[in-house]
Amino acid sequence: MSKYFNKRTKNLIPYVPGEQPKEGETFIKINTNECPYPPSPRVIDAICQSVNESLRLYPAPDASLARRAFADKYNLSLECVFAGNGSDEVLAFSFLAFFAKDKKVLIPDITYSFYTVYCDLCELECKQIPLKDDFTIDVDAFVREKGNVVIANPNAPTSLALDIGDIERILNAHPDDVVIIDEAYVDFGGESCIGLVNKYDNLLVVQTLSKSRALAGMRVGFACGSKELVDGLNRIKDSFNSYTLDRLAIVAAEAALKDDEYYKSVIDKIVSTRESVKKELMELGFKVLDSRTNFLFISHKTKNAEDIMSYLRSKGVLVRHFKTNRIDNYLRVTIGTDEEMDKFLSLIKDME
Ligand SMILES: *Cc1c(COP(=O)(O)O)cnc(C)c1O
């Protein structure tokens, strides 16, 4: 470890993203939950229209075109919407803005692994609340425990969703804490709690354009909540980087949020592929959790998950395996195109 690192840097255990193939490598990539279909043609058009001399100028620091489109879509006022460079940044700003040493951060023990990384970065104490044996979130424990709350709903990598009533129970139990609900996958079958934002001052809902809007490469995320919470996020943003969305990201986000018709057909397609792949995997002896996302969380009755992952990789297919307690015999498989999933299934069938 370098002598130049400060204590914080020395103590970090950074997040490890799923493998991105190197230049020239061709894999079927069903390991990082990207969308297998392109963004709306209107998004590409909006980006192309903005590739011009105006790029010499800074973008709008408040990204208001993008925020307005998000606010309109969900019937919110503009001042209740925040935009950032991917929801990862929005989440990091939220931890910085609302959490402190004197209060624990409550998260499920199995969830998006960035949450513990942000806790380390911000030097926060995190309390991991075990999922129940069926991998659902233990709502009673979240109601009982004291602290700020971060929950992905639907949860990753389990793919399971909570209903709004459960989120409301948690909100009511934590009136003096901030409750962050990360809805990265909500468009694939979860129930959004954005409708509760006007009712609960302590609720912050985070969404991303990376999954259901096919824009992982553009880096756009949103948060919505009370004006109070959004003000807090702006204080952090303007103490860190005033221009979190670039000119192309702002117009791409606006166009994506205004083309629900295109994205509805993409989402319907992914959900229908998911259900047919699920059925086939169950016939092949896999346990498959009830996914409300664009991925399946699966475990085979007899075959070892890490062996399946290595075998698939040797045949040019990337899936995600986590060497984490309780889930090390599971794989997370992103839903790709029908052709990609047929290839995946035929490899599984051929496996000795
Ligand atoms: C993918 C993902 C994110 C990150 O999304 P970006 O907007 O691409 O940064 C956040 N939370 C969860 C649960 C995710 O799966």
PDB file of C-alpha atoms in Angstrom, residues 22-324:
ATOM      1  CA  LYS A  22     -11.585  -6.109 -23.927  1.00  0.00           C
ATOM      2  CA  GLU A  23     -11.275  -4.677 -27.423  1.00  0.00           C
ATOM      3  CA  GLY A  24     -11.585  -7.490 -29.952  1.00  0.00           C
ATOM      4  CA  GLU A  25     -13.166 -10.024 -27.567  1.00  0.00           C
ATOM      5  CA  THR A  26     -16.638 -11.183 -28.453  1.00  0.00           C
ATOM      6  CA  PHE A  27     -18.712 -12.565 -25.628  1.00  0.00           C
ATOM      7  CA  ILE A  28     -22.406 -12.951 -25.112  1.00  0.00           C
ATOM      8  CA  LYS A  29     -22.605 -10.488 -22.268  1.00  0.00           C
ATOM      9  CA  ILE A  30     -25.299 -11.430 -19.821  1.00  0.00           C
ATOM     10  CA  ASN A  31     -23.348 -10.470 -16.698  1.00  0.00           C
ATOM     11  CA  THR A  32     -23.992  -6.770 -15.958  1.00  0.00           C
ATOM     12  CA  ASN A  33     -27.732  -6.260 -16.490  1.00  0.00           C
ATOM     13  CA  GLU A  34     -27.384  -3.972 -19.488  1.00  0.00           C
ATOM     14  CA  CYS A  35     -30.250  -3.749 -21.971  1.00  0.00           C
ATOM     15  CA  PRO A  36     -29.771  -6.054 -24.989  1.00  0.00           C
ATOM     16  CA  TYR A  37     -31.692  -3.665 -27.254  1.00  0.00           C
ATOM     17  CA  PRO A  38     -30.590  -0.232 -28.473  1.00  0.00           C
ATOM     18  CA  PRO A  39     -31.808   3.056 -27.005  1.00  0.00           C
ATOM     19  CA  SER A  40     -34.773   4.732 -28.734  1.00  0.00           C
ATOM     20  CA  PRO A  41     -33.911   6.150 -32.197  1.00  0.00           C
ATOM     21  CA  ARG A  42     -35.072   9.501 -30.797  1.00  0.00           C
ATOM     22  CA  VAL A  43     -32.302   9.319 -28.199  1.00  0.00           C
ATOM     23  CA  ILE A  44     -29.642   8.690 -30.856  1.00  0.00           C
ATOM     24  CA  ASP A  45     -31.093  11.539 -32.894  1.00  0.00           C
ATOM     25  CA  ALA A  46     -31.077  13.940 -29.924  1.00  0.00           C
ATOM     26  CA  ILE A  47     -27.435  13.086 -29.198  1.00  0.00           C
ATOM     27  CA  CYS A  48     -26.405  13.539 -32.861  1.00  0.00           C
ATOM     28  CA  GLN A  49     -28.181  16.900 -32.991  1.00  0.00           C
ATOM     29  CA  SER A  50     -26.113  18.028 -30.019  1.00  0.00           C
ATOM     30  CA  VAL A  51     -22.750  16.962 -31.405  1.00  0.00           C
ATOM     31  CA  ASN A  52     -21.819  20.429 -32.576  1.00  0.00           C
ATOM     32  CA  GLU A  53     -19.803  23.492 -31.654  1.00  0.00           C
ATOM     33  CA  SER A  54     -21.901  24.106 -28.520  1.00  0.00           C
ATOM     34  CA  LEU A  55     -19.815  21.388 -26.846  1.00  0.00           C
ATOM     35  CA  ARG A  56     -17.246  24.117 -26.124  1.00  0.00           C
ATOM     36  CA  LEU A  57     -19.717  25.479 -23.568  1.00  0.00           C
ATOM     37  CA  TYR A  58     -20.434  24.029 -20.139  1.00  0.00           C
ATOM     38  CA  PRO A  59     -23.763  22.226 -19.813  1.00  0.00           C
ATOM     39  CA  ALA A  60     -26.651  23.529 -17.679  1.00  0.00           C
ATOM     40  CA  PRO A  61     -25.495  22.890 -14.092  1.00  0.00           C
ATOM     41  CA  ASP A  62     -29.025  21.975 -12.978  1.00  0.00           C
ATOM     42  CA  ALA A  63     -29.691  19.626 -15.957  1.00  0.00           C
ATOM     43  CA  SER A  64     -33.197  21.050 -15.961  1.00  0.00           C
ATOM     44  CA  LEU A  65     -34.279  19.603 -19.340  1.00  0.00           C
ATOM     45  CA  ALA A  66     -33.605  16.098 -18.051  1.00  0.00           C
ATOM     46  CA  ARG A  67     -35.077  16.793 -14.626  1.00  0.00           C
ATOM     47  CA  ARG A  68     -38.189  18.366 -16.156  1.00  0.00           C
ATOM     48  CA  ALA A  69     -38.771  15.256 -18.279  1.00  0.00           C
ATOM     49  CA  PHE A  70     -38.454  13.043 -15.168  1.00  0.00           C
ATOM     50  CA  ALA A  71     -40.723  15.342 -13.119  1.00  0.00           C
ATOM     51  CA  ASP A  72     -43.383  15.360 -15.868  1.00  0.00           C
ATOM     52  CA  LYS A  73     -43.301  11.591 -16.260  1.00  0.00           C
ATOM     53  CA  TYR A  74     -43.951  11.059 -12.536  1.00  0.00           C
ATOM     54  CA  ASN A  75     -46.075  14.139 -11.809  1.00  0.00           C
ATOM     55  CA  LEU A  76     -43.558  15.725  -9.484  1.00  0.00           C
ATOM     56  CA  SER A  77     -42.483  19.323  -9.147  1.00  0.00           C
ATOM     57  CA  LEU A  78     -39.080  20.150 -10.617  1.00  0.00           C
ATOM     58  CA  GLU A  79     -37.602  21.025  -7.235  1.00  0.00           C
ATOM     59  CA  CYS A  80     -38.261  17.476  -6.025  1.00  0.00           C
ATOM     60  CA  VAL A  81     -36.020  15.924  -8.708  1.00  0.00           C
ATOM     61  CA  PHE A  82     -32.226  15.577  -8.711  1.00  0.00           C
ATOM     62  CA  ALA A  83     -30.069  14.264 -11.583  1.00  0.00           C
ATOM     63  CA  GLY A  84     -26.574  12.804 -11.423  1.00  0.00           C
ATOM     64  CA  ASN A  85     -23.883  10.982 -13.370  1.00  0.00           C
ATOM     65  CA  GLY A  86     -25.469   7.553 -13.035  1.00  0.00           C
ATOM     66  CA  SER A  87     -27.445   6.470  -9.999  1.00  0.00           C
ATOM     67  CA  ASP A  88     -24.157   5.355  -8.440  1.00  0.00           C
ATOM     68  CA  GLU A  89     -23.204   9.000  -8.120  1.00  0.00           C
ATOM     69  CA  VAL A  90     -26.682   9.913  -6.864  1.00  0.00           C
ATOM     70  CA  LEU A  91     -26.350   7.218  -4.195  1.00  0.00           C
ATOM     71  CA  ALA A  92     -22.847   8.373  -3.201  1.00  0.00           C
ATOM     72  CA  PHE A  93     -24.101  11.970  -2.858  1.00  0.00           C
ATOM     73  CA  SER A  94     -27.031  10.726  -0.753  1.00  0.00           C
ATOM     74  CA  PHE A  95     -24.726   8.901   1.669  1.00  0.00           C
ATOM     75  CA  LEU A  96     -22.605  12.058   1.947  1.00  0.00           C
ATOM     76  CA  ALA A  97     -25.618  14.329   2.393  1.00  0.00           C
ATOM     77  CA  PHE A  98     -27.745  12.427   4.898  1.00  0.00           C
ATOM     78  CA  PHE A  99     -25.717   9.827   6.766  1.00  0.00           C
ATOM     79  CA  ALA A 100     -23.305  10.374   9.630  1.00  0.00           C
ATOM     80  CA  LYS A 101     -21.154   8.442  12.106  1.00  0.00           C
ATOM     81  CA  ASP A 102     -23.665   8.667  14.940  1.00  0.00           C
ATOM     82  CA  LYS A 103     -26.326   6.640  13.132  1.00  0.00           C
ATOM     83  CA  LYS A 104     -26.095   3.220  11.492  1.00  0.00           C
ATOM     84  CA  VAL A 105     -26.960   2.586   7.865  1.00  0.00           C
ATOM     85  CA  LEU A 106     -29.344  -0.370   7.653  1.00  0.00           C
ATOM     86  CA  ILE A 107     -29.084  -2.480   4.484  1.00  0.00           C
ATOM     87  CA  PRO A 108     -29.970  -6.100   3.648  1.00  0.00           C
ATOM     88  CA  ASP A 109     -26.995  -8.494   4.031  1.00  0.00           C
ATOM     89  CA  ILE A 110     -27.367  -9.505   0.398  1.00  0.00           C
ATOM     90  CA  THR A 111     -27.881  -6.514  -1.875  1.00  0.00           C
ATOM     91  CA  TYR A 112     -26.140  -4.160  -4.292  1.00  0.00           C
ATOM     92  CA  SER A 113     -22.543  -4.354  -3.095  1.00  0.00           C
ATOM     93  CA  PHE A 114     -21.843  -0.662  -3.666  1.00  0.00           C
ATOM     94  CA  TYR A 115     -23.753   0.232  -0.466  1.00  0.00           C
ATOM     95  CA  THR A 116     -21.054  -1.118   1.845  1.00  0.00           C
ATOM     96  CA  VAL A 117     -18.393   0.539  -0.332  1.00  0.00           C
ATOM     97  CA  TYR A 118     -20.079   3.941   0.158  1.00  0.00           C
ATOM     98  CA  CYS A 119     -20.263   3.258   3.904  1.00  0.00           C
ATOM     99  CA  ASP A 120     -16.486   2.689   3.943  1.00  0.00           C
ATOM    100  CA  LEU A 121     -15.851   5.750   1.784  1.00  0.00           C
ATOM    101  CA  CYS A 122     -17.946   7.951   4.075  1.00  0.00           C
ATOM    102  CA  GLU A 123     -16.658   6.188   7.228  1.00  0.00           C
ATOM    103  CA  LEU A 124     -20.151   5.118   8.268  1.00  0.00           C
ATOM    104  CA  GLU A 125     -21.212   2.181  10.367  1.00  0.00           C
ATOM    105  CA  CYS A 126     -23.366  -0.192   8.414  1.00  0.00           C
ATOM    106  CA  LYS A 127     -25.690  -2.839   9.851  1.00  0.00           C
ATOM    107  CA  GLN A 128     -26.464  -5.670   7.477  1.00  0.00           C
ATOM    108  CA  ILE A 129     -29.889  -7.164   8.127  1.00  0.00           C
ATOM    109  CA  PRO A 130     -30.048 -10.808   7.014  1.00  0.00           C
ATOM    110  CA  LEU A 131     -32.518 -11.681   4.286  1.00  0.00           C
ATOM    111  CA  LYS A 132     -34.987 -14.360   5.345  1.00  0.00           C
ATOM    112  CA  ASP A 133     -34.270 -17.957   4.267  1.00  0.00           C
ATOM    113  CA  ASP A 134     -36.308 -17.452   1.097  1.00  0.00           C
ATOM    114  CA  PHE A 135     -34.115 -14.405   0.283  1.00  0.00           C
ATOM    115  CA  THR A 136     -36.930 -11.910   0.861  1.00  0.00           C
ATOM    116  CA  ILE A 137     -36.161  -8.742   2.833  1.00  0.00           C
ATOM    117  CA  ASP A 138     -36.954  -9.006   6.549  1.00  0.00           C
ATOM    118  CA  VAL A 139     -39.358  -6.075   6.799  1.00  0.00           C
ATOM    119  CA  ASP A 140     -40.002  -6.588  10.536  1.00  0.00           C
ATOM    120  CA  ALA A 141     -36.279  -6.279  11.232  1.00  0.00           C
ATOM    121  CA  PHE A 142     -36.074  -3.035   9.233  1.00  0.00           C
ATOM    122  CA  VAL A 143     -39.056  -1.739  11.223  1.00  0.00           C
ATOM    123  CA  ARG A 144     -37.437  -2.720  14.537  1.00  0.00           C
ATOM    124  CA  GLU A 145     -33.836  -1.583  14.017  1.00  0.00           C
ATOM    125  CA  LYS A 146     -32.712   2.013  14.460  1.00  0.00           C
ATOM    126  CA  GLY A 147     -30.881   3.846  11.681  1.00  0.00           C
ATOM    127  CA  ASN A 148     -31.082   5.258   8.178  1.00  0.00           C
ATOM    128  CA  VAL A 149     -32.259   2.770   5.554  1.00  0.00           C
ATOM    129  CA  VAL A 150     -31.108   1.797   2.061  1.00  0.00           C
ATOM    130  CA  ILE A 151     -33.055  -0.864   0.174  1.00  0.00           C
ATOM    131  CA  ALA A 152     -32.925  -1.848  -3.484  1.00  0.00           C
ATOM    132  CA  ASN A 153     -36.468  -2.658  -4.631  1.00  0.00           C
ATOM    133  CA  PRO A 154     -36.491  -4.963  -6.533  1.00  0.00           C
ATOM    134  CA  ASN A 155     -33.383  -6.195  -4.743  1.00  0.00           C
ATOM    135  CA  ALA A 156     -30.209  -7.238  -6.533  1.00  0.00           C
ATOM    136  CA  PRO A 157     -28.913  -9.833  -7.075  1.00  0.00           C
ATOM    137  CA  THR A 158     -31.917 -11.713  -5.679  1.00  0.00           C
ATOM    138  CA  SER A 159     -34.396 -10.175  -8.210  1.00  0.00           C
ATOM    139  CA  LEU A 160     -37.199 -10.192  -5.599  1.00  0.00           C
ATOM    140  CA  ALA A 161     -39.489  -7.224  -4.913  1.00  0.00           C
ATOM    141  CA  LEU A 162     -41.233  -5.825  -1.839  1.00  0.00           C
ATOM    142  CA  ASP A 163     -44.663  -4.295  -2.137  1.00  0.00           C
ATOM    143  CA  ILE A 164     -45.460  -0.694  -1.342  1.00  0.00           C
ATOM    144  CA  GLY A 165     -47.220  -1.557   1.910  1.00  0.00           C
ATOM    145  CA  ASP A 166     -43.965  -2.956   3.286  1.00  0.00           C
ATOM    146  CA  ILE A 167     -42.016   0.138   2.218  1.00  0.00           C
ATOM    147  CA  GLU A 168     -44.632   2.275   3.942  1.00  0.00           C
ATOM    148  CA  ARG A 169     -44.261   0.287   7.168  1.00  0.00           C
ATOM    149  CA  ILE A 170     -40.524   0.982   7.081  1.00  0.00           C
ATOM    150  CA  LEU A 171     -41.094   4.696   6.338  1.00  0.00           C
ATOM    151  CA  ASN A 172     -43.509   5.017   9.250  1.00  0.00           C
ATOM    152  CA  ALA A 173     -41.067   3.334  11.612  1.00  0.00           C
ATOM    153  CA  HIS A 174     -38.262   5.760  10.638  1.00  0.00           C
ATOM    154  CA  PRO A 175     -39.730   9.296  10.702  1.00  0.00           C
ATOM    155  CA  ASP A 176     -36.396  10.854  11.743  1.00  0.00           C
ATOM    156  CA  ASP A 177     -34.249   8.777   9.394  1.00  0.00           C
ATOM    157  CA  VAL A 178     -33.753   8.949   5.645  1.00  0.00           C
ATOM    158  CA  VAL A 179     -35.086   5.942   3.742  1.00  0.00           C
ATOM    159  CA  ILE A 180     -33.505   5.450   0.307  1.00  0.00           C
ATOM    160  CA  ILE A 181     -35.265   3.114  -2.115  1.00  0.00           C
ATOM    161  CA  ASP A 182     -33.075   2.215  -5.102  1.00  0.00           C
ATOM    162  CA  GLU A 183     -35.436   1.389  -7.984  1.00  0.00           C
ATOM    163  CA  ALA A 184     -32.825   0.494 -10.631  1.00  0.00           C
ATOM    164  CA  TYR A 185     -34.985  -2.445 -11.834  1.00  0.00           C
ATOM    165  CA  VAL A 186     -38.496  -1.258 -11.027  1.00  0.00           C
ATOM    166  CA  ASP A 187     -39.634  -0.973 -14.675  1.00  0.00           C
ATOM    167  CA  PHE A 188     -39.346  -4.742 -15.166  1.00  0.00           C
ATOM    168  CA  GLY A 189     -42.190  -5.581 -12.787  1.00  0.00           C
ATOM    169  CA  GLY A 190     -41.687  -3.890  -9.437  1.00  0.00           C
ATOM    170  CA  GLU A 191     -44.044  -1.342  -7.919  1.00  0.00           C
ATOM    171  CA  SER A 192     -42.530   2.147  -7.724  1.00  0.00           C
ATOM    172  CA  CYS A 193     -42.893   4.127  -4.517  1.00  0.00           C
ATOM    173  CA  ILE A 194     -42.457   7.485  -6.266  1.00  0.00           C
ATOM    174  CA  GLY A 195     -46.152   8.038  -5.497  1.00  0.00           C
ATOM    175  CA  LEU A 196     -45.205   8.239  -1.786  1.00  0.00           C
ATOM    176  CA  VAL A 197     -42.689  11.040  -2.234  1.00  0.00           C
ATOM    177  CA  ASN A 198     -45.212  13.807  -1.532  1.00  0.00           C
ATOM    178  CA  LYS A 199     -46.439  11.983   1.573  1.00  0.00           C
ATOM    179  CA  TYR A 200     -43.107  11.190   3.288  1.00  0.00           C
ATOM    180  CA  ASP A 201     -40.426  13.871   3.757  1.00  0.00           C
ATOM    181  CA  ASN A 202     -37.892  11.170   4.629  1.00  0.00           C
ATOM    182  CA  LEU A 203     -38.225   9.135   1.408  1.00  0.00           C
ATOM    183  CA  LEU A 204     -35.671   9.379  -1.390  1.00  0.00           C
ATOM    184  CA  VAL A 205     -36.348   7.258  -4.488  1.00  0.00           C
ATOM    185  CA  VAL A 206     -33.399   6.630  -6.815  1.00  0.00           C
ATOM    186  CA  GLN A 207     -33.728   5.510 -10.437  1.00  0.00           C
ATOM    187  CA  THR A 208     -31.381   5.012 -13.385  1.00  0.00           C
ATOM    188  CA  LEU A 209     -31.530   5.129 -17.189  1.00  0.00           C
ATOM    189  CA  SER A 210     -28.894   2.362 -17.354  1.00  0.00           C
ATOM    190  CA  LYS A 211     -31.173  -0.662 -17.306  1.00  0.00           C
ATOM    191  CA  SER A 212     -34.693  -0.222 -18.704  1.00  0.00           C
ATOM    192  CA  ARG A 213     -33.741   2.852 -20.812  1.00  0.00           C
ATOM    193  CA  ALA A 214     -30.731   1.165 -22.454  1.00  0.00           C
ATOM    194  CA  LEU A 215     -28.359   4.018 -21.570  1.00  0.00           C
ATOM    195  CA  ALA A 216     -25.722   2.486 -19.279  1.00  0.00           C
ATOM    196  CA  GLY A 217     -23.026   4.141 -21.387  1.00  0.00           C
ATOM    197  CA  MET A 218     -24.522   7.610 -20.945  1.00  0.00           C
ATOM    198  CA  ARG A 219     -24.420   7.634 -17.108  1.00  0.00           C
ATOM    199  CA  VAL A 220     -27.691   9.200 -15.982  1.00  0.00           C
ATOM    200  CA  GLY A 221     -29.440   8.634 -12.655  1.00  0.00           C
ATOM    201  CA  PHE A 222     -32.181  10.472 -10.775  1.00  0.00           C
ATOM    202  CA  ALA A 223     -33.383  10.894  -7.242  1.00  0.00           C
ATOM    203  CA  CYS A 224     -36.720  12.265  -6.177  1.00  0.00           C
ATOM    204  CA  GLY A 225     -37.927  13.209  -2.744  1.00  0.00           C
ATOM    205  CA  SER A 226     -39.014  16.145  -0.640  1.00  0.00           C
ATOM    206  CA  LYS A 227     -37.598  19.554  -1.582  1.00  0.00           C
ATOM    207  CA  GLU A 228     -35.604  19.305   1.653  1.00  0.00           C
ATOM    208  CA  LEU A 229     -33.794  16.133   0.566  1.00  0.00           C
ATOM    209  CA  VAL A 230     -33.186  17.394  -2.971  1.00  0.00           C
ATOM    210  CA  ASP A 231     -31.714  20.612  -1.508  1.00  0.00           C
ATOM    211  CA  GLY A 232     -29.329  18.451   0.517  1.00  0.00           C
ATOM    212  CA  LEU A 233     -28.190  16.612  -2.621  1.00  0.00           C
ATOM    213  CA  ASN A 234     -27.640  19.932  -4.411  1.00  0.00           C
ATOM    214  CA  ARG A 235     -25.461  21.161  -1.547  1.00  0.00           C
ATOM    215  CA  ILE A 236     -23.222  18.106  -2.012  1.00  0.00           C
ATOM    216  CA  LYS A 237     -23.216  18.342  -5.818  1.00  0.00           C
ATOM    217  CA  ASP A 238     -22.268  22.003  -5.780  1.00  0.00           C
ATOM    218  CA  SER A 239     -19.463  21.277  -3.352  1.00  0.00           C
ATOM    219  CA  PHE A 240     -18.096  18.523  -5.575  1.00  0.00           C
ATOM    220  CA  ASN A 241     -18.813  18.974  -9.298  1.00  0.00           C
ATOM    221  CA  SER A 242     -21.347  21.482 -10.642  1.00  0.00           C
ATOM    222  CA  TYR A 243     -21.708  19.790 -14.031  1.00  0.00           C
ATOM    223  CA  THR A 244     -22.513  16.166 -13.322  1.00  0.00           C
ATOM    224  CA  LEU A 245     -24.464  15.616 -16.572  1.00  0.00           C
ATOM    225  CA  ASP A 246     -22.763  16.597 -19.818  1.00  0.00           C
ATOM    226  CA  ARG A 247     -24.573  18.188 -22.768  1.00  0.00           C
ATOM    227  CA  LEU A 248     -25.136  14.872 -24.558  1.00  0.00           C
ATOM    228  CA  ALA A 249     -26.386  13.115 -21.432  1.00  0.00           C
ATOM    229  CA  ILE A 250     -28.937  15.845 -20.761  1.00  0.00           C
ATOM    230  CA  VAL A 251     -30.560  15.641 -24.206  1.00  0.00           C
ATOM    231  CA  ALA A 252     -30.338  11.835 -24.265  1.00  0.00           C
ATOM    232  CA  ALA A 253     -32.074  11.609 -20.891  1.00  0.00           C
ATOM    233  CA  GLU A 254     -34.810  13.991 -21.958  1.00  0.00           C
ATOM    234  CA  ALA A 255     -35.497  12.047 -25.159  1.00  0.00           C
ATOM    235  CA  ALA A 256     -35.430   8.687 -23.361  1.00  0.00           C
ATOM    236  CA  LEU A 257     -37.918   9.808 -20.717  1.00  0.00           C
ATOM    237  CA  LYS A 258     -40.258  11.127 -23.399  1.00  0.00           C
ATOM    238  CA  ASP A 259     -40.392   7.922 -25.438  1.00  0.00           C
ATOM    239  CA  ASP A 260     -42.371   5.599 -23.180  1.00  0.00           C
ATOM    240  CA  GLU A 261     -43.932   3.881 -26.168  1.00  0.00           C
ATOM    241  CA  TYR A 262     -40.590   2.603 -27.491  1.00  0.00           C
ATOM    242  CA  TYR A 263     -39.368   1.546 -24.054  1.00  0.00           C
ATOM    243  CA  LYS A 264     -42.602  -0.191 -23.187  1.00  0.00           C
ATOM    244  CA  SER A 265     -42.081  -2.516 -26.145  1.00  0.00           C
ATOM    245  CA  VAL A 266     -38.452  -3.151 -25.105  1.00  0.00           C
ATOM    246  CA  ILE A 267     -39.459  -3.917 -21.518  1.00  0.00           C
ATOM    247  CA  ASP A 268     -42.360  -6.172 -22.599  1.00  0.00           C
ATOM    248  CA  LYS A 269     -39.962  -8.104 -24.800  1.00  0.00           C
ATOM    249  CA  ILE A 270     -37.401  -8.559 -22.000  1.00  0.00           C
ATOM    250  CA  VAL A 271     -40.104  -9.666 -19.545  1.00  0.00           C
ATOM    251  CA  SER A 272     -41.494 -12.214 -21.994  1.00  0.00           C
ATOM    252  CA  THR A 273     -38.003 -13.605 -22.703  1.00  0.00           C
ATOM    253  CA  ARG A 274     -37.372 -13.730 -18.942  1.00  0.00           C
ATOM    254  CA  GLU A 275     -40.479 -15.808 -18.320  1.00  0.00           C
ATOM    255  CA  SER A 276     -39.702 -18.329 -21.070  1.00  0.00           C
ATOM    256  CA  VAL A 277     -36.041 -18.684 -19.992  1.00  0.00           C
ATOM    257  CA  LYS A 278     -37.201 -19.131 -16.405  1.00  0.00           C
ATOM    258  CA  LYS A 279     -39.502 -21.975 -17.422  1.00  0.00           C
ATOM    259  CA  GLU A 280     -36.745 -23.744 -19.377  1.00  0.00           C
ATOM    260  CA  LEU A 281     -34.219 -23.374 -16.554  1.00  0.00           C
ATOM    261  CA  MET A 282     -36.681 -24.897 -14.087  1.00  0.00           C
ATOM    262  CA  GLU A 283     -37.137 -27.860 -16.433  1.00  0.00           C
ATOM    263  CA  LEU A 284     -33.330 -28.232 -16.465  1.00  0.00           C
ATOM    264  CA  GLY A 285     -33.207 -28.587 -12.683  1.00  0.00           C
ATOM    265  CA  PHE A 286     -32.574 -25.006 -11.635  1.00  0.00           C
ATOM    266  CA  LYS A 287     -34.189 -23.199  -8.759  1.00  0.00           C
ATOM    267  CA  VAL A 288     -35.174 -19.771 -10.162  1.00  0.00           C
ATOM    268  CA  LEU A 289     -36.302 -16.931  -7.915  1.00  0.00           C
ATOM    269  CA  ASP A 290     -39.437 -14.920  -8.791  1.00  0.00           C
ATOM    270  CA  SER A 291     -37.746 -12.168 -10.782  1.00  0.00           C
ATOM    271  CA  ARG A 292     -39.193  -8.656 -11.092  1.00  0.00           C
ATOM    272  CA  THR A 293     -36.024  -7.508 -12.875  1.00  0.00           C
ATOM    273  CA  ASN A 294     -34.126  -7.949 -16.152  1.00  0.00           C
ATOM    274  CA  PHE A 295     -32.125 -10.850 -14.715  1.00  0.00           C
ATOM    275  CA  LEU A 296     -32.661 -14.260 -13.165  1.00  0.00           C
ATOM    276  CA  PHE A 297     -31.057 -15.463  -9.933  1.00  0.00           C
ATOM    277  CA  ILE A 298     -30.577 -19.199 -10.263  1.00  0.00           C
ATOM    278  CA  SER A 299     -29.062 -22.191  -8.525  1.00  0.00           C
ATOM    279  CA  HIS A 300     -28.786 -25.772  -9.808  1.00  0.00           C
ATOM    280  CA  LYS A 301     -29.844 -28.734  -7.669  1.00  0.00           C
ATOM    281  CA  THR A 302     -26.559 -30.594  -8.251  1.00  0.00           C
ATOM    282  CA  LYS A 303     -24.199 -28.538 -10.404  1.00  0.00           C
ATOM    283  CA  ASN A 304     -21.864 -26.026  -8.797  1.00  0.00           C
ATOM    284  CA  ALA A 305     -22.482 -22.385  -9.750  1.00  0.00           C
ATOM    285  CA  GLU A 306     -18.819 -21.417 -10.110  1.00  0.00           C
ATOM    286  CA  ASP A 307     -18.220 -24.448 -12.376  1.00  0.00           C
ATOM    287  CA  ILE A 308     -21.178 -23.450 -14.572  1.00  0.00           C
ATOM    288  CA  MET A 309     -19.870 -19.870 -14.751  1.00  0.00           C
ATOM    289  CA  SER A 310     -16.353 -21.011 -15.805  1.00  0.00           C
ATOM    290  CA  TYR A 311     -17.751 -23.453 -18.349  1.00  0.00           C
ATOM    291  CA  LEU A 312     -19.974 -20.763 -19.887  1.00  0.00           C
ATOM    292  CA  ARG A 313     -17.054 -18.332 -20.011  1.00  0.00           C
ATOM    293  CA  SER A 314     -14.923 -20.904 -21.873  1.00  0.00           C
ATOM    294  CA  LYS A 315     -17.750 -21.080 -24.418  1.00  0.00           C
ATOM    295  CA  GLY A 316     -17.976 -17.293 -24.800  1.00  0.00           C
ATOM    296  CA  VAL A 317     -20.854 -16.489 -22.444  1.00  0.00           C
ATOM    297  CA  LEU A 318     -20.387 -14.222 -19.420  1.00  0.00           C
ATOM    298  CA  VAL A 319     -22.710 -14.539 -16.410  1.00  0.00           C
ATOM    299  CA  ARG A 320     -22.196 -13.123 -12.895  1.00  0.00           C
ATOM    300  CA  HIS A 321     -21.158 -15.169  -9.880  1.00  0.00           C
ATOM    301  CA  PHE A 322     -20.634 -13.650  -6.419  1.00  0.00           C
ATOM    302  CA  LYS A 323     -18.217 -15.305  -4.000  1.00  0.00           C
ATOM    303  CA  THR A 324     -20.423 -14.173  -1.147  1.00  0.00           C
TER     304      THR A 324
END
